[in-house]
Short mmCIF file of C-alpha atoms in Angstrom, two decimals:
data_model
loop_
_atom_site.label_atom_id
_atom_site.label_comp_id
_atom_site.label_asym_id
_atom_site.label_seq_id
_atom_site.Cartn_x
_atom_site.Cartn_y
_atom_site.Cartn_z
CA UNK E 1 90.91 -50.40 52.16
CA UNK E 2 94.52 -49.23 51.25
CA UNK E 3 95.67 -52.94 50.71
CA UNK E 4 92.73 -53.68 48.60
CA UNK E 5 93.64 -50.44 46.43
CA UNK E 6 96.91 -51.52 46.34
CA UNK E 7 96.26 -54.97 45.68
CA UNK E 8 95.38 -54.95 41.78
CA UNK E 9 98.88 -52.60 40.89
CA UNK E 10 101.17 -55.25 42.89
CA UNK E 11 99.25 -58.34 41.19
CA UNK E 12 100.43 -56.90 37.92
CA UNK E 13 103.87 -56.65 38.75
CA UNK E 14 105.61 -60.57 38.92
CA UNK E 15 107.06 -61.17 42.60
CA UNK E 16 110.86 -61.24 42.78
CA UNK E 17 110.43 -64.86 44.23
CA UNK E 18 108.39 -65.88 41.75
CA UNK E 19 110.55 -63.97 38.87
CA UNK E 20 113.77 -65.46 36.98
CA UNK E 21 116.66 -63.53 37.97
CA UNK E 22 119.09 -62.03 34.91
CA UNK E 23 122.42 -60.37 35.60
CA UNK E 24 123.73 -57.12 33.91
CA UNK E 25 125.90 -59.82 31.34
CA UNK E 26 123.04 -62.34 31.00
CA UNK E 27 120.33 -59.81 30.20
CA UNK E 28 122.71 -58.27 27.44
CA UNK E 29 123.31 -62.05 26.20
CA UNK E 30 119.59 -62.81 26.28
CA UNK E 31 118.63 -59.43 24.40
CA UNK E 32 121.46 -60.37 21.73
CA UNK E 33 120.21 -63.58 21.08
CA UNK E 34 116.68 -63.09 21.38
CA UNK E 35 115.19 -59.32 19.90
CA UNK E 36 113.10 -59.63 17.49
CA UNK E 37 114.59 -56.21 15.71
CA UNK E 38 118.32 -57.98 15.37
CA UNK E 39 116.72 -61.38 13.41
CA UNK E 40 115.02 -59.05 11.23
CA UNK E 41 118.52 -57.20 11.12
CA UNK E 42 120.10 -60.24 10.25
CA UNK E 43 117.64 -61.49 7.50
CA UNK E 44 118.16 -58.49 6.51
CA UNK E 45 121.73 -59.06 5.57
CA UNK E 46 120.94 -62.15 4.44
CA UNK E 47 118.72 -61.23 1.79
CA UNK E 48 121.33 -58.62 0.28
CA UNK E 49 123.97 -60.56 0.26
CA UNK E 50 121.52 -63.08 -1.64
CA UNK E 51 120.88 -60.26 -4.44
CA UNK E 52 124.52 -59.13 -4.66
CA UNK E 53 124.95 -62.75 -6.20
CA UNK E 54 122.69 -62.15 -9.21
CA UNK E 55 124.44 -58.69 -9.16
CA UNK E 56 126.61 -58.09 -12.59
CA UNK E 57 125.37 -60.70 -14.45
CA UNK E 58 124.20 -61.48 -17.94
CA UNK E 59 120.49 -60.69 -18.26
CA UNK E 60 118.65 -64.43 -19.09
CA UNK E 61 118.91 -65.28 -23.25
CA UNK E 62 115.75 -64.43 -25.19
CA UNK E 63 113.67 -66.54 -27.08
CA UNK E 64 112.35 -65.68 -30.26
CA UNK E 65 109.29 -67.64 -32.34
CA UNK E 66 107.61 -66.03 -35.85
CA UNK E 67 106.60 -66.44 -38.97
CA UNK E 68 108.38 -64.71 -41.70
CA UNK E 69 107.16 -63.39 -44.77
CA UNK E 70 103.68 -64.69 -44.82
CA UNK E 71 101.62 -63.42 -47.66
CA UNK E 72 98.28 -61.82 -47.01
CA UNK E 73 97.48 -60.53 -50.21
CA UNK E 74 97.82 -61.14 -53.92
CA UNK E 75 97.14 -64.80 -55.46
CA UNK E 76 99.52 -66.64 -52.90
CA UNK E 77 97.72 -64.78 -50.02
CA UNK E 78 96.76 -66.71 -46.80
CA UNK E 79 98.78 -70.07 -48.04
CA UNK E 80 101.97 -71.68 -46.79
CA UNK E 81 102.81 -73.71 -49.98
CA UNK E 82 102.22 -70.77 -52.80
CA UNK E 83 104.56 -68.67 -51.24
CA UNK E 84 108.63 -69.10 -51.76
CA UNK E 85 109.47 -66.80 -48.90
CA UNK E 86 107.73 -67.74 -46.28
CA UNK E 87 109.62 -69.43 -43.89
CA UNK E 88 109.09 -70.20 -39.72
CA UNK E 89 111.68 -68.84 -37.58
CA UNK E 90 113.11 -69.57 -33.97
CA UNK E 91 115.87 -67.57 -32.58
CA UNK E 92 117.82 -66.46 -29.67
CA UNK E 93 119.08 -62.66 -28.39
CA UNK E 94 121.39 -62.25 -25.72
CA UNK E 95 122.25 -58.72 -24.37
CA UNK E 96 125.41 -57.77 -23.25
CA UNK E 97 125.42 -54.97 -20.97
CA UNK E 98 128.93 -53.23 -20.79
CA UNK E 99 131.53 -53.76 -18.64
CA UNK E 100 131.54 -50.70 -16.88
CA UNK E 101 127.55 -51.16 -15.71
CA UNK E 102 128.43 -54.57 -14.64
CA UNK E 103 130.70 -53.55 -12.53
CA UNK E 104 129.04 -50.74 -10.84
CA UNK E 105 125.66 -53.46 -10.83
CA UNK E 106 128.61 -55.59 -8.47
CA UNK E 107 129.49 -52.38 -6.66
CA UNK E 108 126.00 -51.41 -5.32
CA UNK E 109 125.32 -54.66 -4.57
CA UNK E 110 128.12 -54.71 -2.27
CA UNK E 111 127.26 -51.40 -0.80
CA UNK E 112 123.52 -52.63 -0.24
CA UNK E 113 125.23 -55.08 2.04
CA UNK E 114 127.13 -52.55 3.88
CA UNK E 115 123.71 -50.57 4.70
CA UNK E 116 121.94 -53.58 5.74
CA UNK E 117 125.82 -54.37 8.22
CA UNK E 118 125.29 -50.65 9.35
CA UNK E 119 121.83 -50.93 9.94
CA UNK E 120 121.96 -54.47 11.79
CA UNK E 121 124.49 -52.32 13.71
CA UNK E 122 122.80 -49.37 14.95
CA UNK E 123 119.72 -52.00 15.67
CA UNK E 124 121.82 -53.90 17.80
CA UNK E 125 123.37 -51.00 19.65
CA UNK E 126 120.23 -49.66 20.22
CA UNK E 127 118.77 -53.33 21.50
CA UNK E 128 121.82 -53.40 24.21
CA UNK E 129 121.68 -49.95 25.35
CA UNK E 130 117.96 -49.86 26.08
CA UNK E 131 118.21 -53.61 27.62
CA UNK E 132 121.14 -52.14 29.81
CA UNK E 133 119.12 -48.98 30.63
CA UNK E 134 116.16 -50.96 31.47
CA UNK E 135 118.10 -53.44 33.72
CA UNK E 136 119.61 -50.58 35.87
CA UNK E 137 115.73 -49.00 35.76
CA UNK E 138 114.49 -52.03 37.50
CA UNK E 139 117.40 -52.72 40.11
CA UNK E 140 117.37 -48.76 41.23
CA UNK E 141 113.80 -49.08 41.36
CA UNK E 142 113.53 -52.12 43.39
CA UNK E 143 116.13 -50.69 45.65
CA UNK E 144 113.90 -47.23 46.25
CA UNK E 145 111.10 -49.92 46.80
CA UNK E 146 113.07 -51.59 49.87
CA UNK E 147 113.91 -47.98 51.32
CA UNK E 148 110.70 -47.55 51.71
CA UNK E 149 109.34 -50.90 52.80
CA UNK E 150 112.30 -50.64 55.69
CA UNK E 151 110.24 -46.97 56.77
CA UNK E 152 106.82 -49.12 56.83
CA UNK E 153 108.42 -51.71 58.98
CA UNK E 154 109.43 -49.18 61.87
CA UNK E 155 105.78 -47.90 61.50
CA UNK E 156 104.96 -50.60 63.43
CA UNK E 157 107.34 -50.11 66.26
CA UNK E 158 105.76 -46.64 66.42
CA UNK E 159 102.68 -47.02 66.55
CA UNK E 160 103.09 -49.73 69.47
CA UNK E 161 104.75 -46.62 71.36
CA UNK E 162 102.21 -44.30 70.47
CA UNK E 163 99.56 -47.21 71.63
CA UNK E 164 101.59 -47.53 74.98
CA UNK E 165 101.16 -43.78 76.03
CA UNK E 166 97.31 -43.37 74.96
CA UNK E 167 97.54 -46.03 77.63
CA UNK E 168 99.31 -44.42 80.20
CA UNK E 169 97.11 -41.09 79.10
CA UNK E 170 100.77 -39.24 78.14
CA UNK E 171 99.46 -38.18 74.77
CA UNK E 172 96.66 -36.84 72.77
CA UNK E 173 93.98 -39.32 71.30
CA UNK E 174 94.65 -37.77 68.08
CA UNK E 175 98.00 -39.13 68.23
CA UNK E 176 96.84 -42.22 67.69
CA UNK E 177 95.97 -41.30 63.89
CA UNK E 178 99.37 -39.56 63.06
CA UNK E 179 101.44 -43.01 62.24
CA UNK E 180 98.39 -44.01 59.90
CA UNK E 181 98.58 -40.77 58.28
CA UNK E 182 102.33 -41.31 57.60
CA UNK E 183 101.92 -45.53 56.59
CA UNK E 184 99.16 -43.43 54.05
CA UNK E 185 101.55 -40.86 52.64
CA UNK E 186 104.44 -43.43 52.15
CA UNK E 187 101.65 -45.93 50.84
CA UNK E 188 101.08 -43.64 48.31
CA UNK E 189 105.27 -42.99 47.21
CA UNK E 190 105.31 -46.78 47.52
CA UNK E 191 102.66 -47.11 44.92
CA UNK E 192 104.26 -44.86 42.62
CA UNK E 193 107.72 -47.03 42.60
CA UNK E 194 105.89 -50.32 42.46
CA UNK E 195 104.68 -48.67 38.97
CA UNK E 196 108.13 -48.07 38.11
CA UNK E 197 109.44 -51.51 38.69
CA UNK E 198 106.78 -52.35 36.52
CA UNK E 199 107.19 -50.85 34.13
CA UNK E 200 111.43 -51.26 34.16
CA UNK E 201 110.76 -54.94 34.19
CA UNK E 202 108.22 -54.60 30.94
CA UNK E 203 110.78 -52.89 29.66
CA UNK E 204 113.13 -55.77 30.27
CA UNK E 205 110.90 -58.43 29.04
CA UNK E 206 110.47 -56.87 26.11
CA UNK E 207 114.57 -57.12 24.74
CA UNK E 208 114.70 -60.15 26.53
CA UNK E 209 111.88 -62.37 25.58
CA UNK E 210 112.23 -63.61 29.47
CA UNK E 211 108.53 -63.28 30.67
CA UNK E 212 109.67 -63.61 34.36
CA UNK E 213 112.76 -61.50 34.21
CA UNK E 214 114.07 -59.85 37.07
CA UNK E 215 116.99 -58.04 37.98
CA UNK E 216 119.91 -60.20 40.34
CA UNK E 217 123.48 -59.19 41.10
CA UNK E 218 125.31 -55.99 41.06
CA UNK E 219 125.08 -53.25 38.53
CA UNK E 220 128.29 -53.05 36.68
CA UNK E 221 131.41 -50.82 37.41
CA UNK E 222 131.74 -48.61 34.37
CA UNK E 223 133.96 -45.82 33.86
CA UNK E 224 133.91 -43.00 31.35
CA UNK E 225 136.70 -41.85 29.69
CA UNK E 226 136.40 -39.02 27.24
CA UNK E 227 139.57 -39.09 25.98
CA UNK E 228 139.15 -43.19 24.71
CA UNK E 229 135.74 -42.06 23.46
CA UNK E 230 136.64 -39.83 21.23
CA UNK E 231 139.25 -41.74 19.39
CA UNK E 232 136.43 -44.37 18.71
CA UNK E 233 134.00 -41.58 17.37
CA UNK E 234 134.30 -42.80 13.62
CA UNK E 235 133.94 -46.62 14.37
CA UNK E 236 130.48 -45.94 15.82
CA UNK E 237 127.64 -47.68 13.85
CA UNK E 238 125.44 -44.16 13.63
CA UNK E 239 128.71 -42.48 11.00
CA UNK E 240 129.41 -46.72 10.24
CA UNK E 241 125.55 -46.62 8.63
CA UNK E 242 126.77 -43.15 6.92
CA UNK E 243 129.27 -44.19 5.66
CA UNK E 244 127.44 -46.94 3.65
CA UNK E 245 125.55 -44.47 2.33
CA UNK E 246 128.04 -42.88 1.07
CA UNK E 247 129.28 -45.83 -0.67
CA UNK E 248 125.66 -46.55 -2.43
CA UNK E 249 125.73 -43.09 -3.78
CA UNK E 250 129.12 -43.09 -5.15
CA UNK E 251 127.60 -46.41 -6.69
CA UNK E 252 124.44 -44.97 -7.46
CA UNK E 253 126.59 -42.46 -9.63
CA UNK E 254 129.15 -45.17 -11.00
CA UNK E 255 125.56 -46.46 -12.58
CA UNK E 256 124.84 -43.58 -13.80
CA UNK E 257 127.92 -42.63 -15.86
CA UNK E 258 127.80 -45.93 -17.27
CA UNK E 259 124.24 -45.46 -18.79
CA UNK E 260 127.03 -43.34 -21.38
CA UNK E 261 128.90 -46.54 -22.94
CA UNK E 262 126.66 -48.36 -25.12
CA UNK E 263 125.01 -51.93 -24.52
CA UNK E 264 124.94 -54.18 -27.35
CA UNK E 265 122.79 -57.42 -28.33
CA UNK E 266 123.56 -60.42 -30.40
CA UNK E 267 120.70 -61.94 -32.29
CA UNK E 268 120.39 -65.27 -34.22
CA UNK E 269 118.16 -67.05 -36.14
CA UNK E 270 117.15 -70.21 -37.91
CA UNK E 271 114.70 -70.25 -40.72
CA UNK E 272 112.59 -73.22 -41.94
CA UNK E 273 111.25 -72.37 -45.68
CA UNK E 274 109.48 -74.86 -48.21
CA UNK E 275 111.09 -78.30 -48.92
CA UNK E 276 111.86 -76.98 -52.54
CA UNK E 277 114.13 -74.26 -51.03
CA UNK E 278 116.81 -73.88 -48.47
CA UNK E 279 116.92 -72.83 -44.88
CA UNK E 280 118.30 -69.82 -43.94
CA UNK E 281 120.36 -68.85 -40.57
CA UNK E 282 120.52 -64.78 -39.87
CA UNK E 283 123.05 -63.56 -37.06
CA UNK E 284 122.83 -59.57 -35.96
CA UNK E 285 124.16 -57.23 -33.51
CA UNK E 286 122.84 -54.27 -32.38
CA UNK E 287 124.32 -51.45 -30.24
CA UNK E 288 122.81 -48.56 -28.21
CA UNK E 289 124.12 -45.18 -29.39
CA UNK E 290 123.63 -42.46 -27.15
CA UNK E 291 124.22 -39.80 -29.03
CA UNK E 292 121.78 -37.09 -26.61
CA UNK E 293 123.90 -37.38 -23.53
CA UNK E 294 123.67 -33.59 -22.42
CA UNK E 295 119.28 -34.03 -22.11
CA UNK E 296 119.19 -38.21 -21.08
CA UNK E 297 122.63 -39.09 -19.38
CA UNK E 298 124.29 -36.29 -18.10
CA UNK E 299 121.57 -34.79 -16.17
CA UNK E 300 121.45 -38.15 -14.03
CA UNK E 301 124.96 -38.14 -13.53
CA UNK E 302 124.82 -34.80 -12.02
CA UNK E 303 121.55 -35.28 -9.95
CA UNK E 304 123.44 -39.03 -8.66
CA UNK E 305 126.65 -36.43 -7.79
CA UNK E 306 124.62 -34.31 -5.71
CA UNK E 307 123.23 -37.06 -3.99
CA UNK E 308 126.35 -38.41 -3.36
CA UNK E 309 128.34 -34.62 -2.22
CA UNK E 310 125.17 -34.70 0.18
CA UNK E 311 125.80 -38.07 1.80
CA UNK E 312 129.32 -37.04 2.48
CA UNK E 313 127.62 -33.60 3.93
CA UNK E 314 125.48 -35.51 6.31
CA UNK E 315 128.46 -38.03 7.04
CA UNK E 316 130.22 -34.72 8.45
CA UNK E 317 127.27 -33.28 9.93
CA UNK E 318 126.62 -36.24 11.65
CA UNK E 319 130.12 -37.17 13.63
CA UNK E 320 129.67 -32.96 14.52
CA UNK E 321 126.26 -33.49 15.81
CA UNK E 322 127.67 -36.67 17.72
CA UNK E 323 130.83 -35.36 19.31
CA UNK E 324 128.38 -32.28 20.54
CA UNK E 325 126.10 -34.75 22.21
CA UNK E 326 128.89 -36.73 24.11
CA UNK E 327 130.37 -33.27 25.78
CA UNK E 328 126.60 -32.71 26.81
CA UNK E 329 126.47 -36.24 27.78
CA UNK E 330 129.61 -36.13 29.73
CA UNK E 331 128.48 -32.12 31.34
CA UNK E 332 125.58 -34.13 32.38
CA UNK E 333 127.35 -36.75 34.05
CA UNK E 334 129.45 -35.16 36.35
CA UNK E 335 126.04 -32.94 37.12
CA UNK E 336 124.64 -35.90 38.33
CA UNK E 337 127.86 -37.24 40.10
CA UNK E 338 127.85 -33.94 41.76
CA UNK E 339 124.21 -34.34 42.60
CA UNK E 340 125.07 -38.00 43.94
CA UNK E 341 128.15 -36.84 46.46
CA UNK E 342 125.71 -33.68 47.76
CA UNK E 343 122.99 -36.27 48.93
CA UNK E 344 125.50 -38.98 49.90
CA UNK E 345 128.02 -36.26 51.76
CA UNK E 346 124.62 -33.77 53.53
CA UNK E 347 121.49 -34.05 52.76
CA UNK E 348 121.11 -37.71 53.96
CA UNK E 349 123.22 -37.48 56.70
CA UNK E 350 121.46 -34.01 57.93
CA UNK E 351 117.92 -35.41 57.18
CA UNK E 352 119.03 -38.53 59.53
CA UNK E 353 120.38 -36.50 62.15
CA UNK E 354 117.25 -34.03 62.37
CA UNK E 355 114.74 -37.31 62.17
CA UNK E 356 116.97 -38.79 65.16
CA UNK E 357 116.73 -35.02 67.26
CA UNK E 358 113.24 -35.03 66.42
CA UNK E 359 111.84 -38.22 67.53
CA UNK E 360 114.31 -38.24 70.99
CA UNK E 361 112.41 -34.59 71.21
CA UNK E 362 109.07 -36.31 71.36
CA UNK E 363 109.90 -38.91 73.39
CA UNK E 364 111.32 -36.37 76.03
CA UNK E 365 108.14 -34.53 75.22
CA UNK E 366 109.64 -31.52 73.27
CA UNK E 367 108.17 -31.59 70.12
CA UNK E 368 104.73 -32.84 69.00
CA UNK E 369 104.36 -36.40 66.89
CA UNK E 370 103.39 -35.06 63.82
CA UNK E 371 106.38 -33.13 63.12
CA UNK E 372 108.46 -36.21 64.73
CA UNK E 373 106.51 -38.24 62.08
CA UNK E 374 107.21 -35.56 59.17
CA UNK E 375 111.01 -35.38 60.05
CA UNK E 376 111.16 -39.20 59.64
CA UNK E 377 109.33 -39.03 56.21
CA UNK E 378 111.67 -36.77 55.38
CA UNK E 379 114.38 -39.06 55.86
CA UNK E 380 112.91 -41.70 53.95
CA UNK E 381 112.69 -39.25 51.18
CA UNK E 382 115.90 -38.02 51.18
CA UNK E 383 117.58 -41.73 50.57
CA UNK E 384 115.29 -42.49 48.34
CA UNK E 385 116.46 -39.50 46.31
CA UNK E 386 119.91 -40.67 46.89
CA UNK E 387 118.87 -44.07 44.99
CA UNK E 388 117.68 -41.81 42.35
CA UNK E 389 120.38 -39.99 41.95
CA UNK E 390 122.74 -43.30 42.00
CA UNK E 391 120.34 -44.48 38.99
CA UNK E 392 121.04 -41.26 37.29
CA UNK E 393 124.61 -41.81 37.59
CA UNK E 394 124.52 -45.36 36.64
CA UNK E 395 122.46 -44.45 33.68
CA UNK E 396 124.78 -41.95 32.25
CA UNK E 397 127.36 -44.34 32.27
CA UNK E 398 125.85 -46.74 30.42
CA UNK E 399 124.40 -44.48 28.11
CA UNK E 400 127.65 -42.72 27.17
CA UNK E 401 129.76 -45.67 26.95
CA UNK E 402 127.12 -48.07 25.02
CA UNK E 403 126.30 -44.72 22.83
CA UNK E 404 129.81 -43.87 22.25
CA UNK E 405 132.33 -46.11 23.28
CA UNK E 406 132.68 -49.70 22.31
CA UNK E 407 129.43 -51.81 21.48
CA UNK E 408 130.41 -54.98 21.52
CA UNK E 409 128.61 -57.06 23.93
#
């Protein structure tokens, strides 16, 4: 009955034979070339730098078709011919905006490009350090899964013994259960690990776009080193993506001090009148005058400011809120190495030596089989722990040095 419970869960979860193995390096390359998130990223891009070509420019000509002078009343009214003034006219305007909002037009469009950079970025930092993360999830977790499959397998040598000496009548009939009780109890741990490798390798699939990936190799060697870290801080692509929005405020605001100088148009125009009279040809230019700056302009300007003082107040806010997070980071990290050596050093080497004591006290007849049996779990537990607390390890390494250090793949 417990394999056909089980059965359903480990159908869902692809069989490392059956699965296509990625490295640390190729399921970083894969996730770089692949994630959806980083071609959106990248069109992104793409489409500002498109814009920032159309930025600055002279707005398109406008053409201009009427009638002049067309009389609606009096004795020529409603007539082409009785009219002298009436004349049809086609012209042209083109506007000229002024030099200083062209150039700030040409600024922003430059600094739209250096959000959508900062954005594409962040994105793909974010992409490698949860591909990384979700590599070192599945390898840990397959590892726990082994531990405990190597427990099952001397199960079986147990339970022969225990067999053996119902046999001989040297032990209790309820004996006989006590190894099934245990293959239940580690059933059930081994259940909730298969879900984790499940769910590490979903994870995987997901940055990868490998629908069989699988964990192969070694997990990299990666050291952490405060000291390089924080030289680096204001190269990361979190205060990178700040920055650029500083530089679209400060642009934003360029724009809006140049709403001050006035545009100007240039109109012509060619008139067609009666036969018996000449054409005419009118040429104009009109300028903007803004006279009201202190209710239209200037109230922009400062609100475009204020946008832009608060950009640089995030920008500062933000490499403080990201220095803070790498010394917790880094508290966290030796926590865990600490953690690490304490199971590595005693409490798997103590929960082996009293699972050892116990089961030579059974067999000289010391000590019952159910605490034997419990001592042994024990030990399973304990190295699986260990394996945990490797993964924890493992993980803050990755996640300090892909969060703060360099993230280049």
């Amino acid at each position: 009955m417990r394999l056909i419970v089980l059965v359903p869960l480990l159908a869902a979860i692809p069989g490392a034979a059956l699965a296509k193995p990625l490295t640390f390096e190729r399921a970083l390359e894969r996730a770089r070339a692949y994630a959806p998130s980083l071609k959106a990223g990248a069109a992104g891009v793409d489409a500002a730098r498109s814009d920032s070509v159309a930025a600055g420019r002279l707005p398109d000509p406008t053409l201009a078709v009427g009638i002049d002078n067309f009389p609606v009343s009096g004795p020529p009214a409603f007539s082409f011919t009785r009219e002298n003034m009436t004349m049809e006219r086609i012209g042209l305007e083109q506007a000229f905006p002024n030099p200083a909002k062209r150039r700030a037009e040409r600024t922003r469009a430059q600094a739209d490009i250096g959000m959508a950079e900062a954005g594409l970025a962040v994105e793909a930092q974010n992409v490698r350090l949860e591909t990384a993360l979700a590599w070192i999830d599945l390898y840990y977790a397959k590892r726990r899964l082994a531990q405990l499959d190597l427990l099952n397998d001397s199960l079986n040598d147990l339970q022969t013994t225990v067999s053996a000496r119902l046999a001989a009548g040297t032990a209790r009939p309820s004996q006989a259960f006590e190894p099934e009780q245990l293959r239940a109890a580690v059933n059930d741990r081994r259940s909730e690990l298969a879900a984790e490798v499940a769910a590490a390798r979903a994870r995987l699939i997901r940055f990868t776009g490998d629908p069989d990936a699988d964990a192969a190799g070694d997990p990299p060697t990666i050291e952490v080193d405060r000291a390089r870290l924080m030289a680096g801080v204001a190269s990361l692509p979190a205060l990178k993506s700040l920055d650029a929005g500083i530089d679209v405020a400060d642009a934003d605001t360029e724009l809006a001090r140049a709403e001050k100088r006035p545009d100007w148009r240039v109109t012509t125009s060619y008139g067609r009148r009666d036969p018996a009279f000449g054409d005419m040809v009118s040429v104009g230019v009109s300028i903007d005058l803004p006279l009201f700056t202190k209710r239209r302009q200037d109230p922009k300007i400062a609100a475009r400011a204020s946008d832009a003082e608060r950009a640089r107040l995030l920008r500062e806010a933000g490499e403080r809120q990201i220095v803070a997070a790498l010394d917790a980071a880094l508290a966290d990290h030796v926590m865990h190495h600490q953690l690490l050596m304490n199971a590595r050093d005693t409490l798997v080497p103590l929960a082996k030596r009293r699972a050892e004591l116990d089961m030579a006290s059974y067999a000289a007849g010391k000590l019952d089989l159910g605490s034997a049996l419990l001592s042994t779990l024990a030990e399973a537990e304990a190295e699986v722990d260990a394996l945990a607390r490797e993964a924890e390890v493992a993980r803050d390494a990755i996640r300090i040095n892909f969060t703060y250090g360099d993230t280049q793949p």
